[in-house]
Amino acid sequence: MDTDQNNDFTDNAPMKPYKDGYQIGYFGTDDPATEVVEKTPFVVEIRKDVPMDPAGGDWIGKKADFVNIGLVESSHGTHVAGITAAHGLFGGKMNGAAPARRSSPRARAPGPAAAPTPPSPRA
């Protein structure tokens, strides 16, 4: 993977599939001077001998190998929830549309339900 995005694969260490060592790579770099994490985590998955029959045509009866790049699935939902429920972000300079509220059960990961947060007073 060209994780430093310099169009040169030879200066990056090869990555193994996640199941073979739990390696996590990152696209981009984080700037510690900001409160936002700019780098994006990813993992590598290799799928061998995948039947290509669903593609139809000349692919019927053939198999192919694929390399998949796995990104965090909940990024968009987390982003939206953060915008909505942000409270005192960037050193207190920014609040979301509903500061300090919990997201709806549809917008959070499955698991035990948390107690609802009481409404916060408006300033």
CSV table of N, CA and C in Angstrom, one decimal:
chain,number,residue,atom,x,y,z
A,1,MET,N,0.8,-1.2,0.0
A,1,MET,CA,0.0,0.0,0.0
A,1,MET,C,0.9,1.2,0.0
A,2,ASP,N,0.5,2.2,-0.8
A,2,ASP,CA,1.2,3.5,-0.8
A,2,ASP,C,0.6,4.4,0.2
A,3,THR,N,0.9,4.1,1.5
A,3,THR,CA,0.3,4.8,2.6
A,3,THR,C,0.8,6.3,2.7
A,4,ASP,N,2.0,6.6,2.2
A,4,ASP,CA,2.5,7.9,2.3
A,4,ASP,C,2.1,8.7,1.1
A,5,GLN,N,1.4,8.1,0.1
A,5,GLN,CA,0.8,8.7,-1.0
A,5,GLN,C,1.8,9.5,-1.9
A,6,ASN,N,3.0,8.9,-2.1
A,6,ASN,CA,4.0,9.5,-2.9
A,6,ASN,C,4.2,8.8,-4.3
A,7,ASN,N,3.2,7.9,-4.6
A,7,ASN,CA,3.2,7.2,-5.9
A,7,ASN,C,4.3,6.2,-6.0
A,8,ASP,N,4.9,5.7,-4.9
A,8,ASP,CA,6.0,4.8,-4.9
A,8,ASP,C,5.7,3.7,-3.9
A,9,PHE,N,5.4,2.5,-4.4
A,9,PHE,CA,5.1,1.4,-3.5
A,9,PHE,C,6.4,0.7,-2.9
A,10,THR,N,7.5,1.0,-3.4
A,10,THR,CA,8.7,0.4,-3.0
A,10,THR,C,9.2,0.9,-1.6
A,11,ASP,N,8.8,2.1,-1.2
A,11,ASP,CA,9.3,2.6,0.1
A,11,ASP,C,8.3,2.4,1.2
A,12,ASN,N,7.3,1.5,1.0
A,12,ASN,CA,6.3,1.1,2.1
A,12,ASN,C,6.4,-0.4,2.4
A,13,ALA,N,6.4,-0.7,3.6
A,13,ALA,CA,6.4,-2.1,4.0
A,13,ALA,C,5.2,-2.9,3.5
A,14,PRO,N,5.4,-4.1,2.9
A,14,PRO,CA,4.2,-4.8,2.5
A,14,PRO,C,3.3,-5.2,3.7
A,15,MET,N,2.0,-5.2,3.4
A,15,MET,CA,1.0,-5.6,4.5
A,15,MET,C,0.5,-7.0,4.3
A,16,LYS,N,0.3,-7.6,5.4
A,16,LYS,CA,-0.4,-8.9,5.4
A,16,LYS,C,-1.9,-8.8,5.6
A,17,PRO,N,-2.6,-9.8,5.2
A,17,PRO,CA,-4.1,-9.7,5.4
A,17,PRO,C,-4.3,-9.6,7.0
A,18,TYR,N,-5.3,-8.9,7.3
A,18,TYR,CA,-5.6,-8.6,8.7
A,18,TYR,C,-5.7,-9.9,9.5
A,19,LYS,N,-6.2,-11.0,9.0
A,19,LYS,CA,-6.4,-12.2,9.7
A,19,LYS,C,-5.0,-12.9,10.0
A,20,ASP,N,-4.0,-12.5,9.3
A,20,ASP,CA,-2.6,-13.1,9.5
A,20,ASP,C,-1.7,-12.2,10.3
A,21,GLY,N,-2.2,-11.5,11.3
A,21,GLY,CA,-1.3,-10.7,12.1
A,21,GLY,C,-1.9,-9.4,12.6
A,22,TYR,N,-3.2,-9.2,12.2
A,22,TYR,CA,-3.9,-8.0,12.7
A,22,TYR,C,-3.3,-6.7,12.4
A,23,GLN,N,-2.6,-6.6,11.3
A,23,GLN,CA,-2.0,-5.3,10.9
A,23,GLN,C,-3.1,-4.3,10.5
A,24,ILE,N,-2.9,-3.0,10.9
A,24,ILE,CA,-3.7,-1.9,10.6
A,24,ILE,C,-2.8,-0.9,9.9
A,25,GLY,N,-3.2,-0.4,8.8
A,25,GLY,CA,-2.5,0.7,8.1
A,25,GLY,C,-3.2,2.0,8.2
A,26,TYR,N,-2.6,3.0,7.8
A,26,TYR,CA,-3.3,4.4,7.8
A,26,TYR,C,-3.0,5.1,6.6
A,27,PHE,N,-4.1,5.7,6.0
A,27,PHE,CA,-3.9,6.6,4.9
A,27,PHE,C,-3.8,8.0,5.5
A,28,GLY,N,-2.8,8.8,5.1
A,28,GLY,CA,-2.7,10.2,5.6
A,28,GLY,C,-1.9,10.2,6.8
A,29,THR,N,-1.6,11.3,7.4
A,29,THR,CA,-0.9,11.5,8.6
A,29,THR,C,-1.7,12.4,9.5
A,30,ASP,N,-1.5,12.2,10.8
A,30,ASP,CA,-2.2,13.0,11.8
A,30,ASP,C,-1.4,14.2,12.2
A,31,ASP,N,-2.0,15.3,12.3
A,31,ASP,CA,-1.4,16.6,12.8
A,31,ASP,C,-1.7,16.7,14.2
A,32,PRO,N,-0.7,16.4,15.1
A,32,PRO,CA,-1.0,16.5,16.6
A,32,PRO,C,-1.4,17.9,17.0
A,33,ALA,N,-1.1,18.9,16.2
A,33,ALA,CA,-1.5,20.3,16.6
A,33,ALA,C,-3.0,20.6,16.5
A,34,THR,N,-3.8,19.6,15.9
A,34,THR,CA,-5.2,19.8,15.8
A,34,THR,C,-5.9,18.8,16.7
A,35,GLU,N,-7.2,19.0,17.0
A,35,GLU,CA,-8.0,18.1,17.8
A,35,GLU,C,-8.7,17.1,16.9
A,36,VAL,N,-8.5,17.1,15.6
A,36,VAL,CA,-9.1,16.2,14.7
A,36,VAL,C,-8.1,15.2,14.2
A,37,VAL,N,-8.5,13.9,14.1
A,37,VAL,CA,-7.6,12.9,13.6
A,37,VAL,C,-7.8,12.8,12.1
A,38,GLU,N,-6.7,13.2,11.4
A,38,GLU,CA,-6.8,13.3,9.9
A,38,GLU,C,-6.5,11.9,9.2
A,39,LYS,N,-5.8,11.0,9.9
A,39,LYS,CA,-5.5,9.8,9.2
A,39,LYS,C,-6.6,8.8,9.3
A,40,THR,N,-6.7,7.9,8.3
A,40,THR,CA,-7.8,7.0,8.2
A,40,THR,C,-7.3,5.5,8.3
A,41,PRO,N,-7.8,4.7,9.2
A,41,PRO,CA,-7.3,3.4,9.4
A,41,PRO,C,-7.9,2.5,8.3
A,42,PHE,N,-7.1,1.4,7.9
A,42,PHE,CA,-7.6,0.4,6.9
A,42,PHE,C,-6.9,-0.9,7.2
A,43,VAL,N,-7.5,-2.0,6.7
A,43,VAL,CA,-6.9,-3.3,6.7
A,43,VAL,C,-7.0,-3.9,5.4
A,44,VAL,N,-6.2,-4.9,5.2
A,44,VAL,CA,-6.1,-5.6,3.9
A,44,VAL,C,-6.7,-7.0,4.0
A,45,GLU,N,-7.5,-7.4,3.0
A,45,GLU,CA,-8.1,-8.7,2.9
A,45,GLU,C,-7.8,-9.3,1.6
A,46,ILE,N,-7.4,-10.5,1.5
A,46,ILE,CA,-7.2,-11.2,0.3
A,46,ILE,C,-8.2,-12.3,0.1
A,47,ARG,N,-8.9,-12.3,-1.0
A,47,ARG,CA,-9.9,-13.4,-1.3
A,47,ARG,C,-9.4,-14.1,-2.6
A,48,LYS,N,-9.2,-15.4,-2.4
A,48,LYS,CA,-8.6,-16.2,-3.5
A,48,LYS,C,-9.7,-17.1,-4.0
A,49,ASP,N,-9.6,-17.4,-5.3
A,49,ASP,CA,-10.5,-18.3,-6.0
A,49,ASP,C,-12.0,-18.0,-5.9
A,50,VAL,N,-12.3,-16.7,-6.1
A,50,VAL,CA,-13.7,-16.2,-6.0
A,50,VAL,C,-14.4,-16.6,-7.3
A,51,PRO,N,-15.5,-17.4,-7.2
A,51,PRO,CA,-16.2,-17.7,-8.4
A,51,PRO,C,-16.8,-16.5,-9.1
A,52,MET,N,-16.5,-16.4,-10.4
A,52,MET,CA,-16.9,-15.2,-11.2
A,52,MET,C,-18.2,-15.4,-11.9
A,53,ASP,N,-18.9,-16.5,-11.7
A,53,ASP,CA,-20.2,-16.8,-12.4
A,53,ASP,C,-21.2,-15.6,-12.4
A,54,PRO,N,-21.4,-14.9,-11.2
A,54,PRO,CA,-22.3,-13.9,-11.2
A,54,PRO,C,-22.1,-12.7,-12.2
A,55,ALA,N,-20.8,-12.6,-12.6
A,55,ALA,CA,-20.5,-11.6,-13.6
A,55,ALA,C,-21.0,-12.0,-15.0
A,56,GLY,N,-21.3,-13.2,-15.2
A,56,GLY,CA,-21.9,-13.7,-16.5
A,56,GLY,C,-20.9,-13.7,-17.6
A,57,GLY,N,-21.4,-13.9,-18.8
A,57,GLY,CA,-20.6,-13.9,-20.0
A,57,GLY,C,-19.4,-14.8,-20.0
A,58,ASP,N,-18.3,-14.3,-20.4
A,58,ASP,CA,-17.0,-15.0,-20.5
A,58,ASP,C,-16.5,-15.4,-19.1
A,59,TRP,N,-17.1,-14.8,-18.0
A,59,TRP,CA,-16.6,-15.1,-16.7
A,59,TRP,C,-17.1,-16.4,-16.1
A,60,ILE,N,-18.2,-16.9,-16.7
A,60,ILE,CA,-18.8,-18.1,-16.1
A,60,ILE,C,-17.8,-19.3,-16.1
A,61,GLY,N,-17.7,-19.9,-15.0
A,61,GLY,CA,-16.8,-21.0,-14.8
A,61,GLY,C,-15.4,-20.6,-14.4
A,62,LYS,N,-15.1,-19.3,-14.3
A,62,LYS,CA,-13.8,-18.9,-14.0
A,62,LYS,C,-13.7,-18.4,-12.5
A,63,LYS,N,-12.5,-18.4,-12.0
A,63,LYS,CA,-12.3,-17.8,-10.6
A,63,LYS,C,-11.2,-16.8,-10.7
A,64,ALA,N,-11.2,-15.9,-9.7
A,64,ALA,CA,-10.2,-14.8,-9.7
A,64,ALA,C,-9.9,-14.5,-8.3
A,65,ASP,N,-8.7,-13.9,-8.1
A,65,ASP,CA,-8.3,-13.4,-6.7
A,65,ASP,C,-8.5,-11.9,-6.6
A,66,PHE,N,-8.8,-11.5,-5.4
A,66,PHE,CA,-9.0,-10.1,-5.2
A,66,PHE,C,-8.3,-9.6,-3.9
A,67,VAL,N,-7.9,-8.4,-3.9
A,67,VAL,CA,-7.4,-7.7,-2.7
A,67,VAL,C,-8.4,-6.6,-2.3
A,68,ASN,N,-8.9,-6.7,-1.1
A,68,ASN,CA,-9.9,-5.7,-0.7
A,68,ASN,C,-9.2,-4.8,0.4
A,69,ILE,N,-9.5,-3.5,0.4
A,69,ILE,CA,-9.1,-2.6,1.4
A,69,ILE,C,-10.3,-2.3,2.3
A,70,GLY,N,-10.2,-2.7,3.5
A,70,GLY,CA,-11.3,-2.5,4.5
A,70,GLY,C,-11.2,-1.2,5.2
A,71,LEU,N,-12.1,-0.3,5.1
A,71,LEU,CA,-12.2,0.9,5.8
A,71,LEU,C,-13.2,0.8,7.0
A,72,VAL,N,-13.1,1.7,7.9
A,72,VAL,CA,-14.0,1.7,9.0
A,72,VAL,C,-15.4,1.9,8.5
A,73,GLU,N,-16.3,1.0,8.8
A,73,GLU,CA,-17.7,1.1,8.2
A,73,GLU,C,-18.5,2.2,8.8
A,74,SER,N,-18.3,2.5,10.0
A,74,SER,CA,-19.2,3.5,10.7
A,74,SER,C,-18.7,4.9,10.6
A,75,SER,N,-17.8,5.2,9.7
A,75,SER,CA,-17.2,6.5,9.6
A,75,SER,C,-18.3,7.6,9.4
A,76,HIS,N,-19.2,7.3,8.4
A,76,HIS,CA,-20.2,8.4,8.1
A,76,HIS,C,-21.1,8.6,9.3
A,77,GLY,N,-21.6,7.5,9.8
A,77,GLY,CA,-22.6,7.6,11.0
A,77,GLY,C,-21.9,8.3,12.2
A,78,THR,N,-20.7,7.9,12.4
A,78,THR,CA,-19.9,8.6,13.5
A,78,THR,C,-19.7,10.1,13.2
A,79,HIS,N,-19.4,10.4,12.0
A,79,HIS,CA,-19.2,11.8,11.6
A,79,HIS,C,-20.5,12.6,11.8
A,80,VAL,N,-21.7,12.1,11.4
A,80,VAL,CA,-22.9,12.7,11.5
A,80,VAL,C,-23.3,12.9,13.0
A,81,ALA,N,-23.1,11.8,13.7
A,81,ALA,CA,-23.5,11.8,15.2
A,81,ALA,C,-22.6,12.9,15.9
A,82,GLY,N,-21.3,12.9,15.5
A,82,GLY,CA,-20.4,13.9,16.1
A,82,GLY,C,-20.8,15.3,15.8
A,83,ILE,N,-21.3,15.6,14.6
A,83,ILE,CA,-21.7,16.9,14.2
A,83,ILE,C,-23.0,17.3,15.0
A,84,THR,N,-23.8,16.3,15.2
A,84,THR,CA,-25.1,16.6,15.9
A,84,THR,C,-24.9,16.8,17.4
A,85,ALA,N,-24.1,15.9,18.0
A,85,ALA,CA,-24.0,15.9,19.5
A,85,ALA,C,-22.8,16.6,20.0
A,86,ALA,N,-22.0,17.2,19.2
A,86,ALA,CA,-20.8,17.8,19.7
A,86,ALA,C,-21.1,18.8,20.7
A,87,HIS,N,-20.2,18.8,21.8
A,87,HIS,CA,-20.4,19.7,22.9
A,87,HIS,C,-19.0,20.2,23.3
A,88,GLY,N,-18.7,21.5,23.1
A,88,GLY,CA,-17.5,22.0,23.5
A,88,GLY,C,-16.3,21.6,22.7
A,89,LEU,N,-16.5,21.3,21.4
A,89,LEU,CA,-15.5,20.8,20.5
A,89,LEU,C,-14.5,22.0,20.2
A,90,PHE,N,-13.3,21.7,19.9
A,90,PHE,CA,-12.3,22.6,19.6
A,90,PHE,C,-12.1,23.6,20.8
A,91,GLY,N,-12.0,23.1,22.0
A,91,GLY,CA,-11.7,23.9,23.1
A,91,GLY,C,-12.9,24.8,23.5
A,92,GLY,N,-14.1,24.3,23.3
A,92,GLY,CA,-15.3,25.0,23.6
A,92,GLY,C,-15.8,26.0,22.6
A,93,LYS,N,-15.2,26.0,21.4
A,93,LYS,CA,-15.6,27.0,20.4
A,93,LYS,C,-16.7,26.6,19.5
A,94,MET,N,-17.1,25.3,19.6
A,94,MET,CA,-18.1,24.8,18.7
A,94,MET,C,-19.0,23.7,19.4
A,95,ASN,N,-20.3,23.8,19.2
A,95,ASN,CA,-21.3,22.9,19.6
A,95,ASN,C,-22.0,22.3,18.4
A,96,GLY,N,-22.6,21.1,18.5
A,96,GLY,CA,-23.4,20.6,17.4
A,96,GLY,C,-24.8,21.1,17.5
A,97,ALA,N,-25.7,20.6,16.6
A,97,ALA,CA,-27.1,21.0,16.5
A,97,ALA,C,-27.8,20.6,17.8
A,98,ALA,N,-27.4,19.5,18.5
A,98,ALA,CA,-28.0,19.1,19.7
A,98,ALA,C,-26.9,18.7,20.7
A,99,PRO,N,-26.2,19.7,21.2
A,99,PRO,CA,-25.1,19.4,22.1
A,99,PRO,C,-25.4,18.5,23.2
A,100,ALA,N,-24.4,17.6,23.4
A,100,ALA,CA,-24.4,16.6,24.5
A,100,ALA,C,-25.6,15.6,24.5
A,101,ARG,N,-26.3,15.5,23.4
A,101,ARG,CA,-27.4,14.5,23.3
A,101,ARG,C,-26.8,13.2,22.9
A,102,ARG,N,-27.5,12.1,23.2
A,102,ARG,CA,-27.1,10.8,22.7
A,102,ARG,C,-27.7,10.5,21.4
A,103,SER,N,-27.1,9.8,20.5
A,103,SER,CA,-27.7,9.5,19.2
A,103,SER,C,-28.8,8.5,19.4
A,104,SER,N,-29.6,8.4,18.4
A,104,SER,CA,-30.7,7.4,18.4
A,104,SER,C,-30.1,6.0,18.3
A,105,PRO,N,-30.9,5.0,18.7
A,105,PRO,CA,-30.4,3.6,18.6
A,105,PRO,C,-30.1,3.2,17.2
A,106,ARG,N,-30.7,3.8,16.2
A,106,ARG,CA,-30.4,3.5,14.8
A,106,ARG,C,-29.1,4.0,14.4
A,107,ALA,N,-28.5,5.0,15.1
A,107,ALA,CA,-27.3,5.6,14.6
A,107,ALA,C,-26.1,5.2,15.4
A,108,ARG,N,-26.3,4.2,16.3
A,108,ARG,CA,-25.1,3.7,17.1
A,108,ARG,C,-24.9,2.2,16.9
A,109,ALA,N,-23.8,1.8,17.3
A,109,ALA,CA,-23.5,0.4,17.2
A,109,ALA,C,-24.4,-0.5,18.1
A,110,PRO,N,-24.7,-1.7,17.6
A,110,PRO,CA,-25.5,-2.6,18.4
A,110,PRO,C,-24.9,-2.9,19.8
A,111,GLY,N,-25.7,-3.1,20.7
A,111,GLY,CA,-25.2,-3.4,22.1
A,111,GLY,C,-26.2,-3.0,23.1
A,112,PRO,N,-25.9,-3.1,24.4
A,112,PRO,CA,-26.8,-2.8,25.4
A,112,PRO,C,-27.2,-1.3,25.3
A,113,ALA,N,-28.5,-1.0,25.5
A,113,ALA,CA,-29.0,0.4,25.4
A,113,ALA,C,-28.4,1.2,26.6
A,114,ALA,N,-28.0,2.4,26.3
A,114,ALA,CA,-27.6,3.3,27.4
A,114,ALA,C,-28.7,4.1,27.9
A,115,ALA,N,-28.6,4.5,29.2
A,115,ALA,CA,-29.7,5.3,29.8
A,115,ALA,C,-29.7,6.7,29.0
A,116,PRO,N,-30.9,7.2,28.8
A,116,PRO,CA,-31.0,8.5,28.1
A,116,PRO,C,-30.3,9.6,28.8
A,117,THR,N,-29.8,10.5,28.1
A,117,THR,CA,-29.2,11.7,28.7
A,117,THR,C,-30.2,12.8,28.9
A,118,PRO,N,-30.3,13.3,30.1
A,118,PRO,CA,-31.3,14.4,30.3
A,118,PRO,C,-31.0,15.6,29.4
A,119,PRO,N,-32.0,16.4,29.0
A,119,PRO,CA,-31.7,17.5,28.2
A,119,PRO,C,-30.8,18.5,28.9
A,120,SER,N,-29.9,19.1,28.2
A,120,SER,CA,-29.0,20.1,28.8
A,120,SER,C,-29.6,21.5,28.7
A,121,PRO,N,-29.4,22.3,29.7
A,121,PRO,CA,-30.0,23.7,29.6
A,121,PRO,C,-29.4,24.5,28.5
A,122,ARG,N,-30.2,25.3,27.8
A,122,ARG,CA,-29.7,26.2,26.8
A,122,ARG,C,-29.1,27.4,27.4
A,123,ALA,N,-28.0,27.9,26.9
A,123,ALA,CA,-27.4,29.1,27.4
A,123,ALA,C,-28.0,30.3,26.8
